[in-house]
CSV table of C-alpha atoms in Angstrom, one decimal:
chain,number,residue,atom,x,y,z
A,23,VAL,CA,-29.5,2.3,-12.1
A,24,ASP,CA,-27.9,5.8,-12.2
A,25,SER,CA,-25.8,6.6,-9.1
A,26,ASP,CA,-25.9,10.0,-7.4
A,27,ASP,CA,-23.0,12.4,-7.4
A,28,GLY,CA,-19.9,12.1,-5.2
A,29,GLU,CA,-21.9,12.9,-2.1
A,30,GLY,CA,-24.2,10.0,-2.8
A,31,GLY,CA,-21.1,7.7,-3.0
A,32,SER,CA,-20.1,9.0,0.5
A,33,ARG,CA,-23.6,8.2,1.8
A,34,ARG,CA,-23.3,4.6,0.5
A,35,ARG,CA,-19.9,4.2,2.2
A,36,ARG,CA,-21.1,5.5,5.5
A,37,SER,CA,-24.2,3.2,5.4
A,38,ARG,CA,-21.9,0.2,4.8
A,39,ARG,CA,-19.9,1.3,7.8
A,40,ARG,CA,-23.0,1.5,10.0
A,41,ARG,CA,-24.1,-2.0,8.9
A,42,ARG,CA,-20.7,-3.3,9.8
A,43,ASN,CA,-20.9,-1.8,13.3
A,44,ASP,CA,-24.4,-3.2,13.7
A,45,SER,CA,-23.3,-6.7,13.0
A,46,GLN,CA,-19.8,-6.6,14.5
A,47,SER,CA,-20.8,-8.9,17.4
A,48,SER,CA,-21.4,-11.7,15.0
A,49,SER,CA,-18.0,-11.0,13.2
A,50,ARG,CA,-19.7,-11.8,9.9
A,51,SER,CA,-19.8,-8.3,8.4
A,52,ARG,CA,-19.9,-8.3,4.7
A,53,ARG,CA,-18.3,-4.9,4.0
A,54,ARG,CA,-14.8,-3.7,3.6
A,55,SER,CA,-13.2,-3.8,7.0
A,56,ARG,CA,-9.6,-2.9,6.1
A,57,GLY,CA,-8.2,-0.6,8.7
A,58,SER,CA,-10.5,-2.2,11.3
A,59,ASN,CA,-9.6,-2.1,15.0
A,60,SER,CA,-7.9,-5.5,14.7
A,61,ARG,CA,-5.5,-3.9,12.2
A,62,ARG,CA,-5.2,-0.6,14.1
A,63,ARG,CA,-4.1,-2.5,17.2
A,64,SER,CA,-0.9,-3.2,15.5
A,65,ARG,CA,2.2,-4.3,17.3
A,66,SER,CA,5.7,-2.9,16.9
A,67,ILE,CA,7.8,-4.9,14.5
A,68,ARG,CA,10.7,-6.8,16.0
A,69,PHE,CA,13.7,-8.3,14.3
A,70,ASP,CA,15.1,-11.2,16.2
A,71,ASP,CA,18.0,-12.1,13.9
A,72,GLU,CA,21.4,-12.3,15.4
A,73,ALA,CA,23.0,-8.9,15.9
A,74,PRO,CA,25.9,-8.1,13.5
A,75,THR,CA,29.5,-7.8,14.6
A,76,GLN,CA,30.1,-4.0,15.0
A,77,PRO,CA,32.9,-2.3,13.2
A,78,SER,CA,36.1,-2.3,15.2
A,79,ARG,CA,36.5,1.4,14.7
A,80,THR,CA,33.8,3.8,15.6
A,81,SER,CA,32.9,5.9,12.5
A,82,SER,CA,33.0,9.7,12.7
A,83,ARG,CA,29.3,9.9,12.4
A,84,GLN,CA,28.8,7.6,15.4
A,85,GLN,CA,31.2,9.7,17.4
A,86,HIS,CA,28.8,12.6,17.2
A,87,ARG,CA,25.8,10.6,18.3
A,88,SER,CA,24.0,10.9,21.6
A,89,ARG,CA,25.1,8.0,23.8
A,90,ARG,CA,24.4,6.6,27.2
A,91,VAL,CA,26.9,4.3,29.0
A,92,TYR,CA,25.6,2.0,31.7
A,93,ASP,CA,27.7,0.2,34.4
A,94,VAL,CA,25.9,-3.1,35.1
A,95,PRO,CA,26.9,-4.9,38.3
A,96,ASP,CA,28.0,-8.5,37.9
A,97,SER,CA,28.2,-8.1,34.1
A,98,ASP,CA,31.1,-9.4,32.1
A,99,ASP,CA,31.0,-6.2,30.0
A,100,ASP,CA,32.9,-3.2,31.3
A,101,ASP,CA,30.0,-1.1,30.1
A,102,LEU,CA,27.1,-1.1,27.8
A,103,VAL,CA,26.7,1.6,25.2
A,104,GLU,CA,23.4,2.8,23.9
A,105,MET,CA,23.5,5.1,20.9
A,106,MET,CA,20.7,7.3,19.7
A,107,SER,CA,20.2,9.4,16.6
A,108,THR,CA,20.6,13.2,17.1
A,109,ASN,CA,18.5,14.0,14.0
A,110,THR,CA,15.5,15.6,15.4
A,111,THR,CA,14.5,18.1,12.7
A,112,PRO,CA,13.5,17.0,9.1
A,113,THR,CA,15.6,18.5,6.3
A,114,GLY,CA,16.2,17.9,2.6
A,115,GLU,CA,14.1,17.6,-0.5
A,116,TYR,CA,11.0,16.2,1.1
A,117,VAL,CA,10.8,18.3,4.2
A,118,ASP,CA,7.2,19.2,3.3
A,119,ASP,CA,6.2,15.6,4.0
A,120,TYR,CA,6.6,16.5,7.7
A,121,ASN,CA,6.0,20.3,7.8
A,122,VAL,CA,3.0,20.4,5.4
A,123,LEU,CA,1.5,16.9,5.1
A,124,GLY,CA,2.0,16.3,8.8
A,125,HIS,CA,3.8,13.0,8.9
A,126,LEU,CA,5.6,12.1,12.1
A,127,PHE,CA,9.4,12.4,11.7
A,128,LYS,CA,10.0,10.1,14.7
A,129,LEU,CA,7.7,7.9,16.6
A,130,PRO,CA,7.2,8.7,20.3
A,131,GLU,CA,8.9,6.4,22.7
A,132,GLY,CA,6.9,3.2,23.0
A,133,GLY,CA,4.8,4.1,19.9
A,134,ARG,CA,3.3,1.3,18.0
A,135,ILE,CA,3.4,1.1,14.3
A,136,ASN,CA,2.0,-1.2,11.5
A,137,ARG,CA,4.7,-1.8,8.9
A,138,ALA,CA,4.3,-5.5,8.2
A,139,TRP,CA,2.5,-4.8,4.9
A,140,VAL,CA,5.6,-3.1,3.5
A,141,THR,CA,8.2,-5.4,5.1
A,142,ARG,CA,7.0,-8.7,3.6
A,143,MET,CA,9.4,-11.2,2.2
A,144,GLU,CA,6.9,-12.5,-0.3
A,145,SER,CA,4.6,-10.5,-2.6
A,146,HIS,CA,2.2,-13.1,-4.1
A,147,LEU,CA,-0.8,-12.6,-1.8
A,148,GLY,CA,-0.7,-8.9,-2.3
A,149,LEU,CA,-0.4,-9.2,-6.0
A,150,CYS,CA,-3.4,-11.5,-6.2
A,151,GLY,CA,-5.7,-9.4,-4.0
A,152,LYS,CA,-5.6,-11.6,-0.8
A,153,LYS,CA,-3.6,-9.1,1.1
A,154,LYS,CA,-3.2,-5.3,0.8
A,155,TYR,CA,-1.1,-4.6,-2.3
A,156,ALA,CA,2.3,-3.2,-1.5
A,157,PRO,CA,3.5,-1.4,-4.7
A,158,GLN,CA,7.1,-1.8,-5.9
A,159,VAL,CA,9.1,0.7,-8.0
A,160,GLY,CA,8.6,-0.3,-11.7
A,161,ASP,CA,5.2,-1.8,-11.2
A,162,SER,CA,2.4,-1.1,-13.8
A,163,VAL,CA,-0.7,-0.1,-11.9
A,164,VAL,CA,-4.2,1.2,-12.5
A,165,TYR,CA,-5.2,4.4,-10.7
A,166,ILE,CA,-8.9,5.2,-10.1
A,167,PRO,CA,-9.5,8.9,-9.3
A,168,LYS,CA,-13.0,8.4,-7.8
A,169,ALA,CA,-11.8,5.9,-5.2
A,170,HIS,CA,-8.8,8.2,-4.4
A,171,TYR,CA,-11.2,11.1,-3.9
A,172,ASP,CA,-13.1,9.3,-1.2
A,173,THR,CA,-9.9,8.4,0.6
A,174,VAL,CA,-8.7,12.0,0.5
A,175,LYS,CA,-12.1,13.2,1.7
A,176,GLU,CA,-12.1,10.8,4.6
A,177,TYR,CA,-8.4,11.5,5.5
A,178,PRO,CA,-7.6,15.1,4.5
A,179,THR,CA,-3.9,16.0,5.1
A,180,GLY,CA,-2.0,19.2,5.5
A,181,ASN,CA,-2.4,20.9,2.2
A,182,ASN,CA,-5.4,18.7,1.1
A,183,SER,CA,-4.3,19.1,-2.5
A,184,SER,CA,-3.9,15.5,-3.6
A,185,ALA,CA,-6.3,15.7,-6.6
A,186,PRO,CA,-4.3,15.0,-9.7
A,187,TRP,CA,-7.3,14.6,-11.9
A,188,LYS,CA,-8.0,18.4,-11.6
A,189,SER,CA,-5.1,19.1,-13.9
A,190,TRP,CA,-5.9,16.5,-16.5
A,191,PRO,CA,-7.5,17.4,-19.9
A,192,LYS,CA,-11.3,17.7,-19.8
A,193,SER,CA,-11.8,16.8,-23.5
A,194,SER,CA,-12.5,13.2,-22.6
A,195,ALA,CA,-13.0,11.2,-19.4
A,196,TRP,CA,-10.1,9.4,-17.7
A,197,PRO,CA,-12.0,7.4,-15.0
A,198,VAL,CA,-9.0,5.0,-14.8
A,199,VAL,CA,-5.5,5.5,-16.0
A,200,ARG,CA,-2.5,3.1,-16.3
A,201,CYS,CA,0.6,4.3,-14.5
A,202,THR,CA,4.2,3.2,-13.8
A,203,VAL,CA,5.5,3.5,-10.2
A,204,LYS,CA,8.5,5.7,-10.6
A,205,ASP,CA,9.5,6.1,-7.0
A,206,ILE,CA,8.4,5.2,-3.4
A,207,ARG,CA,9.3,6.8,-0.1
A,208,TYR,CA,8.0,5.7,3.2
A,209,ARG,CA,6.8,7.8,6.1
A,210,PHE,CA,5.4,7.3,9.5
A,211,PRO,CA,1.7,7.9,10.0
A,212,TYR,CA,0.0,11.4,9.8
A,213,GLU,CA,0.4,12.8,13.2
A,214,GLN,CA,-3.3,14.0,13.4
A,215,TYR,CA,-4.6,10.5,12.8
A,216,TYR,CA,-1.9,8.7,14.8
A,217,ARG,CA,-2.5,10.8,18.0
A,218,SER,CA,-6.1,12.0,17.9
A,219,ARG,CA,-8.4,9.0,17.2
A,220,GLY,CA,-8.0,7.0,20.3
A,221,GLY,CA,-9.0,3.4,19.5
A,222,ASP,CA,-9.4,4.3,15.9
A,223,ALA,CA,-5.8,5.6,15.5
A,224,ILE,CA,-4.2,5.1,12.1
A,225,THR,CA,-0.9,3.4,12.8
A,226,SER,CA,0.0,2.3,9.2
A,227,VAL,CA,3.3,3.3,7.6
A,228,VAL,CA,2.5,5.4,4.5
A,229,ALA,CA,3.9,4.7,1.1
A,230,ILE,CA,4.1,7.9,-1.0
A,231,LEU,CA,4.1,6.8,-4.7
A,232,LYS,CA,5.3,8.9,-7.6
A,233,LEU,CA,3.3,7.8,-10.6
A,234,GLU,CA,3.6,8.5,-14.3
A,235,VAL,CA,0.7,8.1,-16.6
A,236,THR,CA,1.5,5.6,-19.4
A,237,GLY,CA,-2.0,4.8,-20.7
A,238,ILE,CA,-5.5,6.3,-20.9
A,239,PRO,CA,-8.7,4.3,-21.2
A,240,LEU,CA,-10.3,3.3,-24.4
A,241,ILE,CA,-13.8,4.9,-23.9
A,242,SER,CA,-16.8,3.6,-25.8
A,243,SER,CA,-19.5,6.1,-26.9
A,244,SER,CA,-22.2,6.5,-24.2
A,245,SER,CA,-24.7,5.0,-26.5
A,246,ASP,CA,-23.1,1.6,-26.8
A,247,SER,CA,-21.5,1.3,-23.3
A,248,SER,CA,-22.7,-2.0,-21.8
A,249,PHE,CA,-20.8,-1.7,-18.6
A,250,PRO,CA,-20.3,1.0,-15.9
A,251,TRP,CA,-16.6,1.0,-16.5
A,252,PRO,CA,-14.2,1.7,-19.4
A,253,LYS,CA,-12.9,-1.2,-21.5
A,254,PRO,CA,-9.9,-2.9,-19.9
A,255,GLU,CA,-7.6,-1.6,-22.6
A,256,PHE,CA,-5.3,1.4,-22.5
A,257,ILE,CA,-4.1,3.8,-25.3
A,258,SER,CA,-0.3,4.3,-24.8
A,259,ARG,CA,0.7,7.7,-23.6
A,260,GLN,CA,4.4,8.1,-23.4
A,261,THR,CA,5.2,11.5,-24.9
A,262,ARG,CA,8.0,13.0,-22.8
A,263,SER,CA,7.0,16.6,-23.7
A,264,SER,CA,3.7,16.2,-22.1
A,265,SER,CA,4.3,13.5,-19.4
A,266,ILE,CA,1.9,13.5,-16.5
A,267,THR,CA,3.4,12.6,-13.1
A,268,PHE,CA,1.7,13.0,-9.6
A,269,GLU,CA,2.0,11.6,-6.1
A,270,VAL,CA,-0.5,9.6,-4.0
A,271,SER,CA,-0.2,8.2,-0.5
A,272,LEU,CA,-1.1,4.6,0.4
A,273,PHE,CA,-1.8,3.3,3.9
A,274,GLU,CA,-4.0,0.8,5.5
A,275,ASN,CA,-7.5,2.0,6.0
A,276,GLU,CA,-11.1,0.9,5.3
A,277,GLU,CA,-11.6,2.8,2.1
A,278,VAL,CA,-11.8,1.2,-1.4
A,279,ASP,CA,-8.4,0.6,-3.0
A,280,PHE,CA,-7.6,3.2,-5.6
A,281,ILE,CA,-4.3,1.6,-6.8
A,282,VAL,CA,-4.6,-1.9,-8.3
A,283,PRO,CA,-1.8,-4.0,-10.1
A,284,GLU,CA,-2.5,-3.7,-13.9
A,285,HIS,CA,-2.4,-7.5,-14.5
A,286,LEU,CA,-5.0,-8.1,-11.7
A,287,TYR,CA,-7.3,-5.3,-12.7
A,288,ILE,CA,-7.5,-6.3,-16.4
A,289,TRP,CA,-8.1,-10.0,-15.5
A,290,LYS,CA,-10.9,-9.1,-13.1
A,291,ILE,CA,-12.7,-6.7,-15.5
A,292,LYS,CA,-12.4,-9.0,-18.5
A,293,SER,CA,-13.7,-12.0,-16.4
A,294,LEU,CA,-16.7,-9.9,-15.4
A,295,GLU,CA,-17.4,-8.7,-19.0
A,296,ASP,CA,-17.2,-12.2,-20.3
A,297,ALA,CA,-19.6,-13.6,-17.7
A,298,ILE,CA,-22.1,-10.7,-18.0
A,299,SER,CA,-22.1,-10.9,-21.9
A,300,SER,CA,-22.7,-14.6,-21.9
A,301,ARG,CA,-25.7,-14.2,-19.6
A,302,ARG,CA,-26.8,-10.9,-21.1
A,303,ASN,CA,-27.0,-9.4,-17.6
A,304,ALA,CA,-25.2,-9.4,-14.2
A,305,HIS,CA,-28.1,-10.5,-12.0
A,306,GLY,CA,-27.4,-13.7,-10.1
A,307,LEU,CA,-23.6,-13.9,-10.6
A,308,GLN,CA,-21.8,-15.2,-7.6
A,309,TYR,CA,-19.1,-12.7,-6.4
A,310,THR,CA,-16.4,-13.1,-3.7
A,311,SER,CA,-14.8,-10.2,-1.9
A,312,TYR,CA,-11.8,-10.3,0.4
A,313,PHE,CA,-11.7,-8.3,3.6
A,314,GLN,CA,-9.5,-7.9,6.7
A,315,PRO,CA,-10.4,-10.4,9.4
A,316,SER,CA,-12.2,-8.9,12.4
A,317,GLY,CA,-14.1,-10.0,15.5
A,318,ASP,CA,-13.8,-13.7,16.0
A,319,ASP,CA,-12.4,-14.4,12.6
A,320,ASP,CA,-9.2,-16.4,12.3
A,321,GLY,CA,-6.4,-14.0,12.0
A,322,ALA,CA,-8.2,-11.1,13.7
A,323,GLY,CA,-5.6,-8.9,15.5
A,324,VAL,CA,-2.7,-10.4,13.6
A,325,GLU,CA,-0.7,-7.8,11.7
A,326,ASP,CA,-0.9,-8.2,7.9
A,327,ALA,CA,-3.2,-11.3,8.2
A,328,GLU,CA,-4.5,-12.9,5.0
A,329,PHE,CA,-7.9,-11.5,4.0
A,330,ILE,CA,-11.0,-13.6,4.5
A,331,PRO,CA,-13.3,-14.3,1.5
A,332,TYR,CA,-17.0,-13.3,1.7
A,333,GLY,CA,-19.6,-14.5,-0.8
A,334,SER,CA,-22.4,-12.5,-2.3
A,335,GLU,CA,-24.7,-12.4,-5.3
A,336,ILE,CA,-24.9,-9.5,-7.8
A,337,SER,CA,-28.3,-8.0,-8.1
A,338,ASP,CA,-27.7,-5.2,-10.6
A,339,MET,CA,-25.1,-2.9,-12.2
A,340,VAL,CA,-24.9,0.8,-11.2
A,341,PHE,CA,-23.9,3.4,-13.8
A,342,GLY,CA,-22.1,6.5,-12.4
A,343,CYS,CA,-22.8,8.8,-15.4
A,344,ARG,CA,-24.3,11.5,-13.2
A,345,GLU,CA,-21.0,12.3,-11.5
A,346,ARG,CA,-20.2,16.0,-11.8
A,347,GLU,CA,-16.4,15.4,-12.2
A,348,ILE,CA,-15.8,14.0,-15.7
A,349,HIS,CA,-13.0,11.8,-14.5
A,350,PHE,CA,-15.2,10.1,-12.0
A,351,GLN,CA,-17.9,9.0,-14.4
A,352,ASN,CA,-18.4,5.3,-15.0
A,353,SER,CA,-15.1,4.2,-13.4
A,354,GLY,CA,-16.5,1.0,-11.9
A,355,TYR,CA,-16.6,2.5,-8.4
A,356,ASN,CA,-19.6,0.9,-6.5
A,357,ALA,CA,-20.6,-0.7,-9.8
A,358,PHE,CA,-22.6,-3.6,-8.3
A,359,GLY,CA,-25.5,-3.8,-6.1
A,360,ILE,CA,-25.1,-7.1,-4.2
A,361,VAL,CA,-26.7,-9.3,-1.6
A,362,TRP,CA,-24.4,-10.8,1.0
A,363,GLU,CA,-24.8,-14.4,2.2
A,364,THR,CA,-26.4,-12.9,5.3
A,365,GLY,CA,-29.1,-11.3,3.3
A,366,ASP,CA,-27.8,-7.8,3.8
A,367,HIS,CA,-27.6,-5.5,0.8
A,368,GLY,CA,-24.5,-3.5,-0.3
A,369,GLN,CA,-22.4,-2.2,-3.1
A,370,VAL,CA,-18.9,-3.1,-4.3
A,371,SER,CA,-16.5,-1.8,-6.9
A,372,ALA,CA,-15.7,-3.8,-10.0
A,373,TRP,CA,-12.1,-4.4,-8.9
A,374,GLU,CA,-12.8,-5.2,-5.2
A,375,GLY,CA,-13.5,-8.9,-5.6
A,376,VAL,CA,-13.6,-11.7,-8.2
A,377,LEU,CA,-16.2,-14.0,-9.7
A,378,THR,CA,-16.6,-16.9,-7.3
A,379,GLU,CA,-15.9,-19.4,-10.0
A,380,LYS,CA,-12.5,-17.7,-10.7
A,381,VAL,CA,-11.1,-17.4,-7.1
A,382,ASN,CA,-8.4,-20.0,-7.8
A,383,ASP,CA,-7.6,-18.7,-11.3
A,384,SER,CA,-5.7,-15.5,-10.6
A,385,PRO,CA,-3.2,-14.6,-13.4
A,386,PRO,CA,0.5,-14.9,-12.8
A,387,ALA,CA,2.1,-11.8,-11.4
A,388,PRO,CA,5.1,-10.0,-12.9
A,389,SER,CA,8.4,-11.4,-11.6
A,390,LEU,CA,12.1,-11.4,-12.2
A,391,GLU,CA,13.4,-13.7,-14.9
A,392,ASP,CA,15.7,-16.5,-13.6
A,393,ASP,CA,18.8,-15.0,-15.3
A,394,GLU,CA,18.0,-11.6,-13.8
A,395,LYS,CA,17.7,-13.1,-10.3
A,396,THR,CA,20.9,-15.0,-10.7
A,397,GLU,CA,22.8,-11.9,-11.8
A,398,LEU,CA,21.5,-9.8,-8.9
A,399,LEU,CA,22.5,-12.5,-6.4
A,400,ARG,CA,26.0,-12.6,-8.0
A,401,VAL,CA,26.3,-8.8,-7.7
A,402,LEU,CA,25.1,-9.1,-4.0
A,403,ASP,CA,27.8,-11.7,-3.3
A,404,LYS,CA,30.4,-9.5,-4.9
A,405,ILE,CA,29.7,-6.4,-2.8
A,406,GLU,CA,29.5,-8.4,0.4
A,407,GLU,CA,33.1,-9.5,-0.1
A,408,ASP,CA,34.0,-6.1,1.3
A,409,PRO,CA,34.4,-6.7,5.1
A,410,PHE,CA,33.1,-3.3,6.0
A,411,VAL,CA,30.0,-3.7,3.8
A,412,GLU,CA,29.4,-7.2,5.2
A,413,SER,CA,29.8,-6.0,8.8
A,414,CYS,CA,27.6,-2.9,8.6
A,415,PHE,CA,25.0,-3.6,5.9
A,416,SER,CA,24.5,-7.4,5.6
A,417,HIS,CA,22.5,-7.8,8.8
A,418,PRO,CA,19.7,-6.0,10.6
A,419,VAL,CA,20.8,-3.0,12.7
A,420,ASP,CA,21.6,-3.9,16.3
A,421,THR,CA,18.7,-2.3,18.2
A,422,ASP,CA,20.2,-3.2,21.5
A,423,MET,CA,22.8,-0.6,20.8
A,424,PHE,CA,20.9,1.8,18.5
A,425,THR,CA,17.8,1.7,20.7
A,426,ASP,CA,15.7,4.3,18.9
A,427,TYR,CA,16.3,2.9,15.4
A,428,HIS,CA,12.8,1.6,14.8
A,429,ASN,CA,11.4,4.9,16.1
A,430,MET,CA,13.4,6.7,13.5
A,431,ILE,CA,13.3,4.4,10.4
A,432,GLU,CA,9.9,3.5,8.8
A,433,VAL,CA,11.0,0.5,6.8
A,434,PRO,CA,14.3,-1.1,7.9
A,435,MET,CA,16.4,-2.5,5.1
A,436,ASP,CA,19.7,-4.5,4.9
A,437,LEU,CA,21.4,-6.8,2.4
A,438,SER,CA,20.1,-9.9,4.1
A,439,ILE,CA,16.5,-8.8,3.4
A,440,ILE,CA,17.3,-8.1,-0.2
A,441,ARG,CA,18.9,-11.5,-0.6
A,442,THR,CA,15.8,-13.2,1.1
A,443,ARG,CA,13.4,-11.3,-1.1
A,444,LEU,CA,15.3,-12.4,-4.2
A,445,GLN,CA,15.3,-16.0,-3.1
A,446,LEU,CA,11.5,-15.9,-2.4
A,447,ASN,CA,10.6,-14.2,-5.7
A,448,TYR,CA,9.4,-11.0,-4.0
A,449,TYR,CA,10.6,-8.6,-6.6
A,450,THR,CA,8.5,-7.9,-9.7
A,451,ASN,CA,11.3,-6.3,-11.7
A,452,VAL,CA,15.0,-5.1,-11.4
A,453,LEU,CA,14.0,-1.6,-10.6
A,454,SER,CA,12.3,-2.7,-7.4
A,455,THR,CA,15.5,-4.5,-6.3
A,456,MET,CA,17.5,-1.3,-6.9
A,457,ALA,CA,14.9,0.7,-4.9
A,458,ASP,CA,15.6,-1.4,-1.8
A,459,VAL,CA,19.3,-0.7,-2.1
A,460,ARG,CA,18.5,3.0,-2.3
A,461,LEU,CA,16.2,2.6,0.7
A,462,LEU,CA,19.1,1.2,2.7
A,463,ARG,CA,21.1,4.3,1.8
A,464,ASP,CA,18.3,6.7,2.7
A,465,ASN,CA,17.8,5.0,6.0
A,466,CYS,CA,21.4,5.6,6.8
A,467,ILE,CA,21.1,9.3,5.9
A,468,LYS,CA,18.0,9.8,8.1
A,469,TYR,CA,19.4,8.0,11.1
């Protein structure tokens, strides 16, 4: 089956959305429902840890803060001090994130936000596809331009220019590329989607990734291509003189994922190829997809809930060779026609699910070596010997005093979070640990 061009893909996505709405009352929809109302009705994050002991001397930066002093009758305290950030205008290197792309600089008072997916203490479920993937600096990922295009088209931003494939060479197709995550910065939602969509407001924190291309696909000739995606192998591309870097924005929504951990992507594609080759066709293969719980599902309305598996049967493969953009052709996007357990028909992309017989066989995710983790904990112990560091940075910010902190800071960070993440094997590499230390610093600068 040959798919239509990009507009055809859009029609398929909209039809899936209509089918989901038609069957919402039964809560057994079989299409992607990430970004559903249950997720959009996210709650403000709360940190209930014990407040840290404040420094005995007010810093010069604190002295210039806006503060309110309350006299509380019958209180043991002479007064209560509430301090608020006076930073109201974005400045610095990334000012265009706010002035051009349209991110909120500060949440409105009482504003709700969904940041649980980027504040986890464990990373396993995201790395095996059972929660939304939260990238870490240093991760090796696969980027799919066609899936990114549909997200950008559905959620255009200020300059609407996030189309990195347009600057790539046209001599050969790059429907998927391997990249390293070089940097991540977090932003509050886009103002236009946070404020203007009513019950459909997008409240997710946005992770802006800087990616560097490290591998291009090994493309078979069109005459012997047996699958509607490139081989799960990459040709190394690490020439500094012609390095390709670009930025993409990730946030929770109902579009197909366009960033997938490399280890997970290769395992899923190889499993499909082996199964299809052994049968000589894809028809009848049992396929399981994971979607955000909704309706009456267990976990519906819970922020960052574990995805629910839905079963289907593959009916055919769909080749996308008629895409007008060369880097969209045969990427594996909407590669399968399927029949859900309910009898409804749909399409899924090759990386969206897993063969049902393989659901418990996901490959091990990248992680720190034991000696790396031990050394990082030793360094953490060493820097916390400084009383000032321990007092100011070893515990969550006291939001009873700094009352607008969570309205100013997208992803709170402190040394206790870094320690817990180390102990729970959250980090995939040393660079991601260092990135959290830089995030702590950046949060201080913003607030």
